[in-house]
Amino acid sequence: MTSFFKPLLIAAVLAGAGLETTAQAMGGPMGQHQRMDPAKMQQMMAQRQADLKARLKITAAQEGAWNAYVASMQPLAGMGPGRDPETRKKMHEEMAALTTPQRIDRMNAMKAARDAAMAQRHDATKTFYAALTPEQQKVFDTKAMMGPRHGGGAGKHHGPRQG
């Protein structure tokens, strides 16, 4: 009987240790997700935009279109992962006080706001794209929408560089 429980106990201890290690690697105790500092996120976004502007070689005549494009890419106030804990807590409390149909209506309204903001960003991107030369459009097509892992970010490369 002990020969059965001993391997089971060892497996359970190892599994628990593995979960704890994974949780620590993810940035904290299990169940806690660390959010990136909003100031750091803003700094990363600004760096990415500066890199894109340099790659596109924006001219003085295109500066207005660039500024309008960058302004349209700003996060919506009070939405997204950059919300502070107090705002998130207040939002959860407000949602908890609503009935289910009211919560559904609130979620639909928030989705509509996100969809409208996305449509505005799409329109701004198309307007900016039209102001670019064909060469700049090629750069934008390959770099603008890609993250740093794919060569579109702030110069960080993960994995071998493509020649």
PDB file of C-alpha atoms in Angstrom:
ATOM      1  CA  MET A   1       0.000   0.000   0.000  1.00  0.00           C
ATOM      2  CA  THR A   2       2.806   2.438   0.851  1.00  0.00           C
ATOM      3  CA  SER A   3       4.475   1.684  -2.471  1.00  0.00           C
ATOM      4  CA  PHE A   4       1.365   3.040  -4.185  1.00  0.00           C
ATOM      5  CA  PHE A   5       1.052   6.253  -2.159  1.00  0.00           C
ATOM      6  CA  LYS A   6       4.737   7.209  -2.148  1.00  0.00           C
ATOM      7  CA  PRO A   7       4.980   7.854  -5.941  1.00  0.00           C
ATOM      8  CA  LEU A   8       1.594   9.566  -5.809  1.00  0.00           C
ATOM      9  CA  LEU A   9       2.808  11.868  -3.040  1.00  0.00           C
ATOM     10  CA  ILE A  10       6.039  12.629  -4.922  1.00  0.00           C
ATOM     11  CA  ALA A  11       4.055  13.428  -8.093  1.00  0.00           C
ATOM     12  CA  ALA A  12       1.747  15.747  -6.173  1.00  0.00           C
ATOM     13  CA  VAL A  13       4.663  17.603  -4.578  1.00  0.00           C
ATOM     14  CA  LEU A  14       6.430  17.981  -7.930  1.00  0.00           C
ATOM     15  CA  ALA A  15       3.236  19.172  -9.619  1.00  0.00           C
ATOM     16  CA  GLY A  16       2.704  21.763  -6.883  1.00  0.00           C
ATOM     17  CA  ALA A  17       6.294  22.950  -7.174  1.00  0.00           C
ATOM     18  CA  GLY A  18       5.894  23.214 -10.947  1.00  0.00           C
ATOM     19  CA  LEU A  19       2.763  25.333 -10.599  1.00  0.00           C
ATOM     20  CA  GLU A  20       4.453  27.624  -8.089  1.00  0.00           C
ATOM     21  CA  THR A  21       7.467  28.026 -10.382  1.00  0.00           C
ATOM     22  CA  THR A  22       5.179  28.837 -13.295  1.00  0.00           C
ATOM     23  CA  ALA A  23       3.286  31.379 -11.203  1.00  0.00           C
ATOM     24  CA  GLN A  24       6.531  33.057 -10.134  1.00  0.00           C
ATOM     25  CA  ALA A  25       7.738  33.152 -13.727  1.00  0.00           C
ATOM     26  CA  MET A  26       4.480  34.855 -14.683  1.00  0.00           C
ATOM     27  CA  GLY A  27       5.201  37.600 -12.197  1.00  0.00           C
ATOM     28  CA  GLY A  28       3.660  36.732  -8.893  1.00  0.00           C
ATOM     29  CA  PRO A  29       1.712  34.329  -6.742  1.00  0.00           C
ATOM     30  CA  MET A  30      -0.912  32.198  -8.420  1.00  0.00           C
ATOM     31  CA  GLY A  31      -4.043  34.062  -9.342  1.00  0.00           C
ATOM     32  CA  GLN A  32      -2.351  37.454  -9.579  1.00  0.00           C
ATOM     33  CA  HIS A  33      -1.687  39.049 -12.922  1.00  0.00           C
ATOM     34  CA  GLN A  34       0.662  41.976 -12.922  1.00  0.00           C
ATOM     35  CA  ARG A  35      -0.365  44.801 -15.172  1.00  0.00           C
ATOM     36  CA  MET A  36       2.183  46.853 -16.991  1.00  0.00           C
ATOM     37  CA  ASP A  37       2.685  50.316 -15.590  1.00  0.00           C
ATOM     38  CA  PRO A  38       0.625  52.739 -17.744  1.00  0.00           C
ATOM     39  CA  ALA A  39       3.596  55.119 -17.930  1.00  0.00           C
ATOM     40  CA  LYS A  40       5.778  52.286 -19.261  1.00  0.00           C
ATOM     41  CA  MET A  41       3.111  51.333 -21.774  1.00  0.00           C
ATOM     42  CA  GLN A  42       2.909  54.957 -22.951  1.00  0.00           C
ATOM     43  CA  GLN A  43       6.702  55.117 -23.216  1.00  0.00           C
ATOM     44  CA  MET A  44       6.830  51.911 -25.265  1.00  0.00           C
ATOM     45  CA  MET A  45       4.081  53.203 -27.554  1.00  0.00           C
ATOM     46  CA  ALA A  46       5.904  56.514 -28.051  1.00  0.00           C
ATOM     47  CA  GLN A  47       9.136  54.687 -28.862  1.00  0.00           C
ATOM     48  CA  ARG A  48       7.339  52.464 -31.351  1.00  0.00           C
ATOM     49  CA  GLN A  49       5.771  55.502 -33.020  1.00  0.00           C
ATOM     50  CA  ALA A  50       9.129  57.290 -33.184  1.00  0.00           C
ATOM     51  CA  ASP A  51      10.709  54.226 -34.790  1.00  0.00           C
ATOM     52  CA  LEU A  52       7.900  53.979 -37.337  1.00  0.00           C
ATOM     53  CA  LYS A  53       8.152  57.692 -38.138  1.00  0.00           C
ATOM     54  CA  ALA A  54      11.881  57.324 -38.729  1.00  0.00           C
ATOM     55  CA  ARG A  55      11.413  54.242 -40.932  1.00  0.00           C
ATOM     56  CA  LEU A  56       8.751  56.027 -42.971  1.00  0.00           C
ATOM     57  CA  LYS A  57      10.950  59.119 -43.337  1.00  0.00           C
ATOM     58  CA  ILE A  58       7.994  61.441 -42.782  1.00  0.00           C
ATOM     59  CA  THR A  59       8.434  64.728 -44.658  1.00  0.00           C
ATOM     60  CA  ALA A  60       7.473  68.183 -43.402  1.00  0.00           C
ATOM     61  CA  ALA A  61       4.473  68.101 -45.745  1.00  0.00           C
ATOM     62  CA  GLN A  62       3.298  64.828 -44.134  1.00  0.00           C
ATOM     63  CA  GLU A  63       3.780  65.996 -40.548  1.00  0.00           C
ATOM     64  CA  GLY A  64       0.128  67.030 -40.116  1.00  0.00           C
ATOM     65  CA  ALA A  65      -1.136  63.658 -41.369  1.00  0.00           C
ATOM     66  CA  TRP A  66       1.343  61.892 -39.071  1.00  0.00           C
ATOM     67  CA  ASN A  67       0.232  63.894 -36.025  1.00  0.00           C
ATOM     68  CA  ALA A  68      -3.447  63.185 -36.755  1.00  0.00           C
ATOM     69  CA  TYR A  69      -2.669  59.470 -37.142  1.00  0.00           C
ATOM     70  CA  VAL A  70      -0.707  59.311 -33.857  1.00  0.00           C
ATOM     71  CA  ALA A  71      -3.451  61.195 -32.009  1.00  0.00           C
ATOM     72  CA  SER A  72      -6.037  58.699 -33.257  1.00  0.00           C
ATOM     73  CA  MET A  73      -4.023  55.792 -31.860  1.00  0.00           C
ATOM     74  CA  GLN A  74      -4.208  56.965 -28.230  1.00  0.00           C
ATOM     75  CA  PRO A  75      -6.014  54.568 -25.882  1.00  0.00           C
ATOM     76  CA  LEU A  76      -9.593  55.389 -24.909  1.00  0.00           C
ATOM     77  CA  ALA A  77      -9.809  57.040 -21.516  1.00  0.00           C
ATOM     78  CA  GLY A  78     -10.867  54.593 -18.818  1.00  0.00           C
ATOM     79  CA  MET A  79     -10.694  51.544 -21.062  1.00  0.00           C
ATOM     80  CA  GLY A  80      -8.160  48.835 -21.620  1.00  0.00           C
ATOM     81  CA  PRO A  81      -5.460  47.319 -19.449  1.00  0.00           C
ATOM     82  CA  GLY A  82      -4.074  50.685 -18.346  1.00  0.00           C
ATOM     83  CA  ARG A  83      -6.956  51.339 -15.939  1.00  0.00           C
ATOM     84  CA  ASP A  84      -5.881  51.885 -12.379  1.00  0.00           C
ATOM     85  CA  PRO A  85      -7.042  49.439  -9.662  1.00  0.00           C
ATOM     86  CA  GLU A  86      -9.447  51.974  -8.154  1.00  0.00           C
ATOM     87  CA  THR A  87     -11.203  52.511 -11.482  1.00  0.00           C
ATOM     88  CA  ARG A  88     -11.459  48.757 -12.059  1.00  0.00           C
ATOM     89  CA  LYS A  89     -12.800  48.230  -8.539  1.00  0.00           C
ATOM     90  CA  LYS A  90     -15.402  50.972  -8.966  1.00  0.00           C
ATOM     91  CA  MET A  91     -16.472  49.519 -12.308  1.00  0.00           C
ATOM     92  CA  HIS A  92     -16.871  46.042 -10.791  1.00  0.00           C
ATOM     93  CA  GLU A  93     -18.919  47.473  -7.931  1.00  0.00           C
ATOM     94  CA  GLU A  94     -21.163  49.343 -10.368  1.00  0.00           C
ATOM     95  CA  MET A  95     -21.671  46.210 -12.455  1.00  0.00           C
ATOM     96  CA  ALA A  96     -22.438  44.117  -9.358  1.00  0.00           C
ATOM     97  CA  ALA A  97     -25.200  46.558  -8.381  1.00  0.00           C
ATOM     98  CA  LEU A  98     -26.985  46.102 -11.729  1.00  0.00           C
ATOM     99  CA  THR A  99     -29.466  43.453 -12.734  1.00  0.00           C
ATOM    100  CA  THR A 100     -28.423  40.977 -15.412  1.00  0.00           C
ATOM    101  CA  PRO A 101     -30.329  42.775 -18.205  1.00  0.00           C
ATOM    102  CA  GLN A 102     -28.787  46.088 -17.081  1.00  0.00           C
ATOM    103  CA  ARG A 103     -25.296  44.522 -17.109  1.00  0.00           C
ATOM    104  CA  ILE A 104     -25.909  43.207 -20.614  1.00  0.00           C
ATOM    105  CA  ASP A 105     -27.011  46.678 -21.743  1.00  0.00           C
ATOM    106  CA  ARG A 106     -23.929  48.242 -20.114  1.00  0.00           C
ATOM    107  CA  MET A 107     -21.618  45.704 -21.779  1.00  0.00           C
ATOM    108  CA  ASN A 108     -23.299  46.348 -25.148  1.00  0.00           C
ATOM    109  CA  ALA A 109     -22.776  50.101 -24.687  1.00  0.00           C
ATOM    110  CA  MET A 110     -19.090  49.587 -23.819  1.00  0.00           C
ATOM    111  CA  LYS A 111     -18.683  47.329 -26.868  1.00  0.00           C
ATOM    112  CA  ALA A 112     -20.326  49.960 -29.074  1.00  0.00           C
ATOM    113  CA  ALA A 113     -17.887  52.588 -27.743  1.00  0.00           C
ATOM    114  CA  ARG A 114     -14.920  50.304 -28.456  1.00  0.00           C
ATOM    115  CA  ASP A 115     -16.250  49.525 -31.942  1.00  0.00           C
ATOM    116  CA  ALA A 116     -16.731  53.235 -32.697  1.00  0.00           C
ATOM    117  CA  ALA A 117     -13.187  53.999 -31.505  1.00  0.00           C
ATOM    118  CA  MET A 118     -11.827  51.181 -33.646  1.00  0.00           C
ATOM    119  CA  ALA A 119     -13.699  52.484 -36.688  1.00  0.00           C
ATOM    120  CA  GLN A 120     -12.216  55.949 -36.090  1.00  0.00           C
ATOM    121  CA  ARG A 121      -8.732  54.426 -35.863  1.00  0.00           C
ATOM    122  CA  HIS A 122      -9.293  52.506 -39.088  1.00  0.00           C
ATOM    123  CA  ASP A 123     -10.450  55.666 -40.873  1.00  0.00           C
ATOM    124  CA  ALA A 124      -7.467  57.629 -39.509  1.00  0.00           C
ATOM    125  CA  THR A 125      -5.089  54.893 -40.651  1.00  0.00           C
ATOM    126  CA  LYS A 126      -6.567  54.902 -44.162  1.00  0.00           C
ATOM    127  CA  THR A 127      -6.346  58.696 -44.334  1.00  0.00           C
ATOM    128  CA  PHE A 128      -2.716  58.644 -43.181  1.00  0.00           C
ATOM    129  CA  TYR A 129      -1.872  55.792 -45.561  1.00  0.00           C
ATOM    130  CA  ALA A 130      -3.240  57.817 -48.485  1.00  0.00           C
ATOM    131  CA  ALA A 131      -0.816  60.636 -47.593  1.00  0.00           C
ATOM    132  CA  LEU A 132       2.194  58.311 -47.929  1.00  0.00           C
ATOM    133  CA  THR A 133       4.271  57.733 -51.048  1.00  0.00           C
ATOM    134  CA  PRO A 134       4.188  54.223 -52.563  1.00  0.00           C
ATOM    135  CA  GLU A 135       7.594  53.495 -50.992  1.00  0.00           C
ATOM    136  CA  GLN A 136       6.367  54.622 -47.573  1.00  0.00           C
ATOM    137  CA  GLN A 137       3.216  52.555 -48.004  1.00  0.00           C
ATOM    138  CA  LYS A 138       5.360  49.449 -48.517  1.00  0.00           C
ATOM    139  CA  VAL A 139       7.236  50.187 -45.280  1.00  0.00           C
ATOM    140  CA  PHE A 140       3.955  50.813 -43.464  1.00  0.00           C
ATOM    141  CA  ASP A 141       2.488  47.583 -44.839  1.00  0.00           C
ATOM    142  CA  THR A 142       5.350  45.532 -43.442  1.00  0.00           C
ATOM    143  CA  LYS A 143       6.179  47.393 -40.222  1.00  0.00           C
ATOM    144  CA  ALA A 144       3.306  49.445 -38.832  1.00  0.00           C
ATOM    145  CA  MET A 145       0.951  46.765 -37.632  1.00  0.00           C
ATOM    146  CA  MET A 146       3.557  44.289 -36.483  1.00  0.00           C
ATOM    147  CA  GLY A 147       4.693  43.942 -32.902  1.00  0.00           C
ATOM    148  CA  PRO A 148       8.291  44.048 -31.730  1.00  0.00           C
ATOM    149  CA  ARG A 149       8.639  40.278 -32.082  1.00  0.00           C
ATOM    150  CA  HIS A 150       8.045  40.585 -35.802  1.00  0.00           C
ATOM    151  CA  GLY A 151      10.367  43.447 -36.581  1.00  0.00           C
ATOM    152  CA  GLY A 152       7.889  46.315 -36.298  1.00  0.00           C
ATOM    153  CA  GLY A 153       8.651  47.404 -32.781  1.00  0.00           C
ATOM    154  CA  ALA A 154      11.298  49.323 -30.965  1.00  0.00           C
ATOM    155  CA  GLY A 155      14.266  47.385 -32.289  1.00  0.00           C
ATOM    156  CA  LYS A 156      13.987  44.338 -30.043  1.00  0.00           C
ATOM    157  CA  HIS A 157      14.544  41.107 -31.860  1.00  0.00           C
ATOM    158  CA  HIS A 158      13.494  37.716 -30.624  1.00  0.00           C
ATOM    159  CA  GLY A 159      15.183  34.934 -32.505  1.00  0.00           C
ATOM    160  CA  PRO A 160      17.521  35.096 -35.499  1.00  0.00           C
ATOM    161  CA  ARG A 161      17.472  38.192 -37.659  1.00  0.00           C
ATOM    162  CA  GLN A 162      16.357  37.874 -41.240  1.00  0.00           C
ATOM    163  CA  GLY A 163      19.045  39.129 -43.615  1.00  0.00           C
TER     164      GLY A 163
END
